[in-house]
Amino acid sequence: IIRMLSEVLTELGMRINTEKTKFSNDVITSSIKADKLYWINMPKSFNSLQSELLSIRNLANKFPNSGTVLNCLVKIHQKLNGMRNIDVMAIIAIVTDIAYKNPRTYNISVAIISKLLPSVKPTQRVKLIEQILYKFNDLPNTELLHIWLQRIVISSQNKDQYNNIEFQ
């Protein structure tokens, strides 16, 4: 079948990508992307939001920029509504680390951080934003991330506190 497809596609000026094409007798399992299959098979008995995020971080490290990581973070964002007694600083640190290695997650990561930021003491918010910005300073093409972080800062009620933060 692959040989016949290759011949037809060649006539149309196209070709099959051999890195993405594989032979399998198990159509169901082989049609599921590796990141999704990994997540499906992972135990899901999380005792805290932090442990769930650490599992998502492991997934993100194993499959960078995966759509599954993005979907998991969207669910975390939804779970945050009404959650109490969570370690906000630890969650922000884990989400920041996930975003650092997965640019596709910048927007949802910043949305999670912006939901958690009001729980941080106003005196710590400036330092926290500066630390996040510093972490991303060495990465190229983070302008969009800087804009989203800037929006968080600007929308804060204490705008004057953030005048000394530099956005590149």
mmCIF file with all atom_site columns, C-alpha atoms in Angstrom:
data_model
loop_
_atom_site.group_PDB
_atom_site.id
_atom_site.type_symbol
_atom_site.label_atom_id
_atom_site.label_alt_id
_atom_site.label_comp_id
_atom_site.label_asym_id
_atom_site.label_entity_id
_atom_site.label_seq_id
_atom_site.pdbx_PDB_ins_code
_atom_site.Cartn_x
_atom_site.Cartn_y
_atom_site.Cartn_z
_atom_site.occupancy
_atom_site.B_iso_or_equiv
_atom_site.pdbx_formal_charge
_atom_site.auth_seq_id
_atom_site.auth_comp_id
_atom_site.auth_asym_id
_atom_site.auth_atom_id
_atom_site.pdbx_PDB_model_num
ATOM 1   C CA . ILE A 1 1   ? 0.000   0.000  0.000  1.00 0.00 ? 1   ILE A CA 1
ATOM 2   C CA . ILE A 1 2   ? 2.800   2.402  0.913  1.00 0.00 ? 2   ILE A CA 1
ATOM 3   C CA . ARG A 1 3   ? 4.597   1.661  -2.372 1.00 0.00 ? 3   ARG A CA 1
ATOM 4   C CA . MET A 1 4   ? 1.432   2.361  -4.345 1.00 0.00 ? 4   MET A CA 1
ATOM 5   C CA . LEU A 1 5   ? 0.744   5.561  -2.390 1.00 0.00 ? 5   LEU A CA 1
ATOM 6   C CA . SER A 1 6   ? 4.338   6.693  -2.969 1.00 0.00 ? 6   SER A CA 1
ATOM 7   C CA . GLU A 1 7   ? 3.995   6.164  -6.731 1.00 0.00 ? 7   GLU A CA 1
ATOM 8   C CA . VAL A 1 8   ? 0.744   8.129  -6.905 1.00 0.00 ? 8   VAL A CA 1
ATOM 9   C CA . LEU A 1 9   ? 2.084   10.933 -4.729 1.00 0.00 ? 9   LEU A CA 1
ATOM 10  C CA . THR A 1 10  ? 5.312   11.134 -6.741 1.00 0.00 ? 10  THR A CA 1
ATOM 11  C CA . GLU A 1 11  ? 3.262   11.749 -9.883 1.00 0.00 ? 11  GLU A CA 1
ATOM 12  C CA . LEU A 1 12  ? 1.613   14.670 -8.042 1.00 0.00 ? 12  LEU A CA 1
ATOM 13  C CA . GLY A 1 13  ? 4.980   16.080 -6.927 1.00 0.00 ? 13  GLY A CA 1
ATOM 14  C CA . MET A 1 14  ? 4.585   14.911 -3.333 1.00 0.00 ? 14  MET A CA 1
ATOM 15  C CA . ARG A 1 15  ? 6.277   12.276 -1.227 1.00 0.00 ? 15  ARG A CA 1
ATOM 16  C CA . ILE A 1 16  ? 5.688   10.318 1.960  1.00 0.00 ? 16  ILE A CA 1
ATOM 17  C CA . ASN A 1 17  ? 7.774   11.404 4.933  1.00 0.00 ? 17  ASN A CA 1
ATOM 18  C CA . THR A 1 18  ? 9.547   8.204  5.995  1.00 0.00 ? 18  THR A CA 1
ATOM 19  C CA . GLU A 1 19  ? 10.129  9.570  9.507  1.00 0.00 ? 19  GLU A CA 1
ATOM 20  C CA . LYS A 1 20  ? 6.385   9.892  10.061 1.00 0.00 ? 20  LYS A CA 1
ATOM 21  C CA . THR A 1 21  ? 5.301   6.771  8.190  1.00 0.00 ? 21  THR A CA 1
ATOM 22  C CA . LYS A 1 22  ? 5.345   3.422  9.932  1.00 0.00 ? 22  LYS A CA 1
ATOM 23  C CA . PHE A 1 23  ? 3.945   -0.023 9.417  1.00 0.00 ? 23  PHE A CA 1
ATOM 24  C CA . SER A 1 24  ? 1.736   -1.561 12.073 1.00 0.00 ? 24  SER A CA 1
ATOM 25  C CA . ASN A 1 25  ? -0.827  -4.317 12.409 1.00 0.00 ? 25  ASN A CA 1
ATOM 26  C CA . ASP A 1 26  ? -2.345  -2.496 15.393 1.00 0.00 ? 26  ASP A CA 1
ATOM 27  C CA . VAL A 1 27  ? -4.181  0.356  13.697 1.00 0.00 ? 27  VAL A CA 1
ATOM 28  C CA . ILE A 1 28  ? -5.736  1.729  16.901 1.00 0.00 ? 28  ILE A CA 1
ATOM 29  C CA . THR A 1 29  ? -2.603  2.023  19.032 1.00 0.00 ? 29  THR A CA 1
ATOM 30  C CA . SER A 1 30  ? -0.362  3.132  16.188 1.00 0.00 ? 30  SER A CA 1
ATOM 31  C CA . SER A 1 31  ? -2.773  5.910  15.224 1.00 0.00 ? 31  SER A CA 1
ATOM 32  C CA . ILE A 1 32  ? -2.460  7.574  18.650 1.00 0.00 ? 32  ILE A CA 1
ATOM 33  C CA . LYS A 1 33  ? 0.397   10.031 19.009 1.00 0.00 ? 33  LYS A CA 1
ATOM 34  C CA . ALA A 1 34  ? 3.161   8.973  21.385 1.00 0.00 ? 34  ALA A CA 1
ATOM 35  C CA . ASP A 1 35  ? 2.569   11.850 23.826 1.00 0.00 ? 35  ASP A CA 1
ATOM 36  C CA . LYS A 1 36  ? -1.133  11.098 24.094 1.00 0.00 ? 36  LYS A CA 1
ATOM 37  C CA . LEU A 1 37  ? -0.493  7.376  24.539 1.00 0.00 ? 37  LEU A CA 1
ATOM 38  C CA . TYR A 1 38  ? 2.071   8.129  27.252 1.00 0.00 ? 38  TYR A CA 1
ATOM 39  C CA . TRP A 1 39  ? -0.443  10.349 29.091 1.00 0.00 ? 39  TRP A CA 1
ATOM 40  C CA . ILE A 1 40  ? -3.289  7.833  28.730 1.00 0.00 ? 40  ILE A CA 1
ATOM 41  C CA . ASN A 1 41  ? -1.145  5.079  30.238 1.00 0.00 ? 41  ASN A CA 1
ATOM 42  C CA . MET A 1 42  ? 0.148   7.244  33.083 1.00 0.00 ? 42  MET A CA 1
ATOM 43  C CA . PRO A 1 43  ? -1.480  6.657  36.505 1.00 0.00 ? 43  PRO A CA 1
ATOM 44  C CA . LYS A 1 44  ? -3.798  9.571  37.333 1.00 0.00 ? 44  LYS A CA 1
ATOM 45  C CA . SER A 1 45  ? -4.274  9.332  41.078 1.00 0.00 ? 45  SER A CA 1
ATOM 46  C CA . PHE A 1 46  ? -2.996  12.790 41.991 1.00 0.00 ? 46  PHE A CA 1
ATOM 47  C CA . ASN A 1 47  ? -3.226  13.797 45.620 1.00 0.00 ? 47  ASN A CA 1
ATOM 48  C CA . SER A 1 48  ? -2.673  17.485 44.879 1.00 0.00 ? 48  SER A CA 1
ATOM 49  C CA . LEU A 1 49  ? -2.587  20.044 42.112 1.00 0.00 ? 49  LEU A CA 1
ATOM 50  C CA . GLN A 1 50  ? 1.162   20.227 42.582 1.00 0.00 ? 50  GLN A CA 1
ATOM 51  C CA . SER A 1 51  ? 1.634   16.484 41.959 1.00 0.00 ? 51  SER A CA 1
ATOM 52  C CA . GLU A 1 52  ? -0.566  16.710 38.858 1.00 0.00 ? 52  GLU A CA 1
ATOM 53  C CA . LEU A 1 53  ? 1.528   19.592 37.536 1.00 0.00 ? 53  LEU A CA 1
ATOM 54  C CA . LEU A 1 54  ? 4.720   17.631 38.198 1.00 0.00 ? 54  LEU A CA 1
ATOM 55  C CA . SER A 1 55  ? 3.314   14.781 36.090 1.00 0.00 ? 55  SER A CA 1
ATOM 56  C CA . ILE A 1 56  ? 2.461   17.260 33.343 1.00 0.00 ? 56  ILE A CA 1
ATOM 57  C CA . ARG A 1 57  ? 6.015   18.614 33.629 1.00 0.00 ? 57  ARG A CA 1
ATOM 58  C CA . ASN A 1 58  ? 7.378   15.080 33.126 1.00 0.00 ? 58  ASN A CA 1
ATOM 59  C CA . LEU A 1 59  ? 5.167   14.727 30.052 1.00 0.00 ? 59  LEU A CA 1
ATOM 60  C CA . ALA A 1 60  ? 6.379   18.117 28.786 1.00 0.00 ? 60  ALA A CA 1
ATOM 61  C CA . ASN A 1 61  ? 10.014  17.136 29.282 1.00 0.00 ? 61  ASN A CA 1
ATOM 62  C CA . LYS A 1 62  ? 9.513   13.842 27.439 1.00 0.00 ? 62  LYS A CA 1
ATOM 63  C CA . PHE A 1 63  ? 7.391   15.359 24.625 1.00 0.00 ? 63  PHE A CA 1
ATOM 64  C CA . PRO A 1 64  ? 8.236   19.081 24.248 1.00 0.00 ? 64  PRO A CA 1
ATOM 65  C CA . ASN A 1 65  ? 5.568   21.313 22.693 1.00 0.00 ? 65  ASN A CA 1
ATOM 66  C CA . SER A 1 66  ? 3.050   18.500 22.764 1.00 0.00 ? 66  SER A CA 1
ATOM 67  C CA . GLY A 1 67  ? -0.624  19.212 22.260 1.00 0.00 ? 67  GLY A CA 1
ATOM 68  C CA . THR A 1 68  ? -1.348  16.940 25.212 1.00 0.00 ? 68  THR A CA 1
ATOM 69  C CA . VAL A 1 69  ? 0.695   19.210 27.504 1.00 0.00 ? 69  VAL A CA 1
ATOM 70  C CA . LEU A 1 70  ? -1.303  22.179 26.259 1.00 0.00 ? 70  LEU A CA 1
ATOM 71  C CA . ASN A 1 71  ? -4.622  20.386 26.902 1.00 0.00 ? 71  ASN A CA 1
ATOM 72  C CA . CYS A 1 72  ? -3.524  19.337 30.393 1.00 0.00 ? 72  CYS A CA 1
ATOM 73  C CA . LEU A 1 73  ? -2.619  22.926 31.263 1.00 0.00 ? 73  LEU A CA 1
ATOM 74  C CA . VAL A 1 74  ? -6.001  24.144 29.997 1.00 0.00 ? 74  VAL A CA 1
ATOM 75  C CA . LYS A 1 75  ? -7.637  21.691 32.434 1.00 0.00 ? 75  LYS A CA 1
ATOM 76  C CA . ILE A 1 76  ? -5.392  22.961 35.256 1.00 0.00 ? 76  ILE A CA 1
ATOM 77  C CA . HIS A 1 77  ? -6.464  26.515 34.425 1.00 0.00 ? 77  HIS A CA 1
ATOM 78  C CA . GLN A 1 78  ? -10.117 25.468 34.708 1.00 0.00 ? 78  GLN A CA 1
ATOM 79  C CA . LYS A 1 79  ? -9.486  23.610 37.986 1.00 0.00 ? 79  LYS A CA 1
ATOM 80  C CA . LEU A 1 80  ? -8.035  26.717 39.605 1.00 0.00 ? 80  LEU A CA 1
ATOM 81  C CA . ASN A 1 81  ? -11.487 28.276 39.937 1.00 0.00 ? 81  ASN A CA 1
ATOM 82  C CA . GLY A 1 82  ? -12.438 28.004 43.574 1.00 0.00 ? 82  GLY A CA 1
ATOM 83  C CA . MET A 1 83  ? -9.348  26.041 44.673 1.00 0.00 ? 83  MET A CA 1
ATOM 84  C CA . ARG A 1 84  ? -8.032  26.887 48.102 1.00 0.00 ? 84  ARG A CA 1
ATOM 85  C CA . ASN A 1 85  ? -5.056  25.858 50.206 1.00 0.00 ? 85  ASN A CA 1
ATOM 86  C CA . ILE A 1 86  ? -2.624  25.435 47.352 1.00 0.00 ? 86  ILE A CA 1
ATOM 87  C CA . ASP A 1 87  ? 1.070   26.274 47.315 1.00 0.00 ? 87  ASP A CA 1
ATOM 88  C CA . VAL A 1 88  ? 0.824   29.159 44.855 1.00 0.00 ? 88  VAL A CA 1
ATOM 89  C CA . MET A 1 89  ? 4.568   29.799 44.588 1.00 0.00 ? 89  MET A CA 1
ATOM 90  C CA . ALA A 1 90  ? 5.334   26.123 43.870 1.00 0.00 ? 90  ALA A CA 1
ATOM 91  C CA . ILE A 1 91  ? 2.606   25.961 41.230 1.00 0.00 ? 91  ILE A CA 1
ATOM 92  C CA . ILE A 1 92  ? 3.862   29.140 39.551 1.00 0.00 ? 92  ILE A CA 1
ATOM 93  C CA . ALA A 1 93  ? 7.403   27.716 39.573 1.00 0.00 ? 93  ALA A CA 1
ATOM 94  C CA . ILE A 1 94  ? 6.315   24.444 37.938 1.00 0.00 ? 94  ILE A CA 1
ATOM 95  C CA . VAL A 1 95  ? 4.155   26.196 35.336 1.00 0.00 ? 95  VAL A CA 1
ATOM 96  C CA . THR A 1 96  ? 7.012   28.581 34.538 1.00 0.00 ? 96  THR A CA 1
ATOM 97  C CA . ASP A 1 97  ? 9.377   25.641 34.088 1.00 0.00 ? 97  ASP A CA 1
ATOM 98  C CA . ILE A 1 98  ? 6.918   23.916 31.754 1.00 0.00 ? 98  ILE A CA 1
ATOM 99  C CA . ALA A 1 99  ? 6.558   27.093 29.690 1.00 0.00 ? 99  ALA A CA 1
ATOM 100 C CA . TYR A 1 100 ? 10.334  27.575 29.556 1.00 0.00 ? 100 TYR A CA 1
ATOM 101 C CA . LYS A 1 101 ? 10.763  24.338 27.623 1.00 0.00 ? 101 LYS A CA 1
ATOM 102 C CA . ASN A 1 102 ? 7.442   24.470 25.730 1.00 0.00 ? 102 ASN A CA 1
ATOM 103 C CA . PRO A 1 103 ? 6.794   27.745 23.871 1.00 0.00 ? 103 PRO A CA 1
ATOM 104 C CA . ARG A 1 104 ? 3.458   26.423 22.662 1.00 0.00 ? 104 ARG A CA 1
ATOM 105 C CA . THR A 1 105 ? 2.202   26.734 26.261 1.00 0.00 ? 105 THR A CA 1
ATOM 106 C CA . TYR A 1 106 ? 3.138   30.396 26.831 1.00 0.00 ? 106 TYR A CA 1
ATOM 107 C CA . ASN A 1 107 ? -0.414  31.712 26.618 1.00 0.00 ? 107 ASN A CA 1
ATOM 108 C CA . ILE A 1 108 ? -2.029  29.171 28.971 1.00 0.00 ? 108 ILE A CA 1
ATOM 109 C CA . SER A 1 109 ? 0.946   29.306 31.354 1.00 0.00 ? 109 SER A CA 1
ATOM 110 C CA . VAL A 1 110 ? 0.620   33.073 31.664 1.00 0.00 ? 110 VAL A CA 1
ATOM 111 C CA . ALA A 1 111 ? -3.147  32.676 32.146 1.00 0.00 ? 111 ALA A CA 1
ATOM 112 C CA . ILE A 1 112 ? -2.498  30.265 35.042 1.00 0.00 ? 112 ILE A CA 1
ATOM 113 C CA . ILE A 1 113 ? 0.085   32.612 36.549 1.00 0.00 ? 113 ILE A CA 1
ATOM 114 C CA . SER A 1 114 ? -2.297  35.573 36.251 1.00 0.00 ? 114 SER A CA 1
ATOM 115 C CA . LYS A 1 115 ? -4.991  33.603 38.098 1.00 0.00 ? 115 LYS A CA 1
ATOM 116 C CA . LEU A 1 116 ? -2.569  32.803 40.908 1.00 0.00 ? 116 LEU A CA 1
ATOM 117 C CA . LEU A 1 117 ? -0.837  36.178 41.153 1.00 0.00 ? 117 LEU A CA 1
ATOM 118 C CA . PRO A 1 118 ? -3.536  37.861 43.296 1.00 0.00 ? 118 PRO A CA 1
ATOM 119 C CA . SER A 1 119 ? -2.797  35.241 45.985 1.00 0.00 ? 119 SER A CA 1
ATOM 120 C CA . VAL A 1 120 ? 0.818   36.409 46.156 1.00 0.00 ? 120 VAL A CA 1
ATOM 121 C CA . LYS A 1 121 ? 1.635   39.227 48.566 1.00 0.00 ? 121 LYS A CA 1
ATOM 122 C CA . PRO A 1 122 ? 1.883   42.545 46.692 1.00 0.00 ? 122 PRO A CA 1
ATOM 123 C CA . THR A 1 123 ? 5.480   42.996 47.838 1.00 0.00 ? 123 THR A CA 1
ATOM 124 C CA . GLN A 1 124 ? 6.435   39.606 46.362 1.00 0.00 ? 124 GLN A CA 1
ATOM 125 C CA . ARG A 1 125 ? 4.645   40.095 43.027 1.00 0.00 ? 125 ARG A CA 1
ATOM 126 C CA . VAL A 1 126 ? 7.291   42.442 41.621 1.00 0.00 ? 126 VAL A CA 1
ATOM 127 C CA . LYS A 1 127 ? 10.098  40.063 42.515 1.00 0.00 ? 127 LYS A CA 1
ATOM 128 C CA . LEU A 1 128 ? 8.175   37.098 41.122 1.00 0.00 ? 128 LEU A CA 1
ATOM 129 C CA . ILE A 1 129 ? 7.534   38.768 37.740 1.00 0.00 ? 129 ILE A CA 1
ATOM 130 C CA . GLU A 1 130 ? 11.186  39.846 37.602 1.00 0.00 ? 130 GLU A CA 1
ATOM 131 C CA . GLN A 1 131 ? 12.301  36.266 38.285 1.00 0.00 ? 131 GLN A CA 1
ATOM 132 C CA . ILE A 1 132 ? 10.037  34.898 35.548 1.00 0.00 ? 132 ILE A CA 1
ATOM 133 C CA . LEU A 1 133 ? 11.322  37.511 33.086 1.00 0.00 ? 133 LEU A CA 1
ATOM 134 C CA . TYR A 1 134 ? 14.922  36.755 34.065 1.00 0.00 ? 134 TYR A CA 1
ATOM 135 C CA . LYS A 1 135 ? 14.382  33.030 33.472 1.00 0.00 ? 135 LYS A CA 1
ATOM 136 C CA . PHE A 1 136 ? 13.229  33.707 29.898 1.00 0.00 ? 136 PHE A CA 1
ATOM 137 C CA . ASN A 1 137 ? 15.885  36.340 29.109 1.00 0.00 ? 137 ASN A CA 1
ATOM 138 C CA . ASP A 1 138 ? 18.257  33.862 27.425 1.00 0.00 ? 138 ASP A CA 1
ATOM 139 C CA . LEU A 1 139 ? 15.593  32.355 25.170 1.00 0.00 ? 139 LEU A CA 1
ATOM 140 C CA . PRO A 1 140 ? 15.035  33.762 21.683 1.00 0.00 ? 140 PRO A CA 1
ATOM 141 C CA . ASN A 1 141 ? 11.593  34.740 20.396 1.00 0.00 ? 141 ASN A CA 1
ATOM 142 C CA . THR A 1 142 ? 9.961   35.353 23.766 1.00 0.00 ? 142 THR A CA 1
ATOM 143 C CA . GLU A 1 143 ? 8.507   38.721 22.843 1.00 0.00 ? 143 GLU A CA 1
ATOM 144 C CA . LEU A 1 144 ? 4.943   37.401 22.967 1.00 0.00 ? 144 LEU A CA 1
ATOM 145 C CA . LEU A 1 145 ? 5.544   35.979 26.433 1.00 0.00 ? 145 LEU A CA 1
ATOM 146 C CA . HIS A 1 146 ? 6.870   39.359 27.562 1.00 0.00 ? 146 HIS A CA 1
ATOM 147 C CA . ILE A 1 147 ? 3.746   41.057 26.217 1.00 0.00 ? 147 ILE A CA 1
ATOM 148 C CA . TRP A 1 148 ? 1.481   38.642 28.123 1.00 0.00 ? 148 TRP A CA 1
ATOM 149 C CA . LEU A 1 149 ? 3.468   39.152 31.330 1.00 0.00 ? 149 LEU A CA 1
ATOM 150 C CA . GLN A 1 150 ? 3.316   42.895 30.768 1.00 0.00 ? 150 GLN A CA 1
ATOM 151 C CA . ARG A 1 151 ? -0.486  42.680 30.513 1.00 0.00 ? 151 ARG A CA 1
ATOM 152 C CA . ILE A 1 152 ? -0.574  40.930 33.893 1.00 0.00 ? 152 ILE A CA 1
ATOM 153 C CA . VAL A 1 153 ? 1.519   43.689 35.412 1.00 0.00 ? 153 VAL A CA 1
ATOM 154 C CA . ILE A 1 154 ? -0.450  46.520 33.832 1.00 0.00 ? 154 ILE A CA 1
ATOM 155 C CA . SER A 1 155 ? -3.780  45.042 34.889 1.00 0.00 ? 155 SER A CA 1
ATOM 156 C CA . SER A 1 156 ? -2.591  44.909 38.483 1.00 0.00 ? 156 SER A CA 1
ATOM 157 C CA . GLN A 1 157 ? -4.217  47.394 40.851 1.00 0.00 ? 157 GLN A CA 1
ATOM 158 C CA . ASN A 1 158 ? -0.821  48.568 42.092 1.00 0.00 ? 158 ASN A CA 1
ATOM 159 C CA . LYS A 1 159 ? 0.641   49.614 38.729 1.00 0.00 ? 159 LYS A CA 1
ATOM 160 C CA . ASP A 1 160 ? 3.110   52.010 40.343 1.00 0.00 ? 160 ASP A CA 1
ATOM 161 C CA . GLN A 1 161 ? 4.992   49.110 41.961 1.00 0.00 ? 161 GLN A CA 1
ATOM 162 C CA . TYR A 1 162 ? 5.933   47.745 38.561 1.00 0.00 ? 162 TYR A CA 1
ATOM 163 C CA . ASN A 1 163 ? 7.446   50.843 36.987 1.00 0.00 ? 163 ASN A CA 1
ATOM 164 C CA . ASN A 1 164 ? 10.983  49.555 37.553 1.00 0.00 ? 164 ASN A CA 1
ATOM 165 C CA . ILE A 1 165 ? 10.424  46.208 35.751 1.00 0.00 ? 165 ILE A CA 1
ATOM 166 C CA . GLU A 1 166 ? 12.061  46.197 32.352 1.00 0.00 ? 166 GLU A CA 1
ATOM 167 C CA . PHE A 1 167 ? 10.311  44.489 29.469 1.00 0.00 ? 167 PHE A CA 1
ATOM 168 C CA . GLN A 1 168 ? 12.486  43.843 26.429 1.00 0.00 ? 168 GLN A CA 1
#
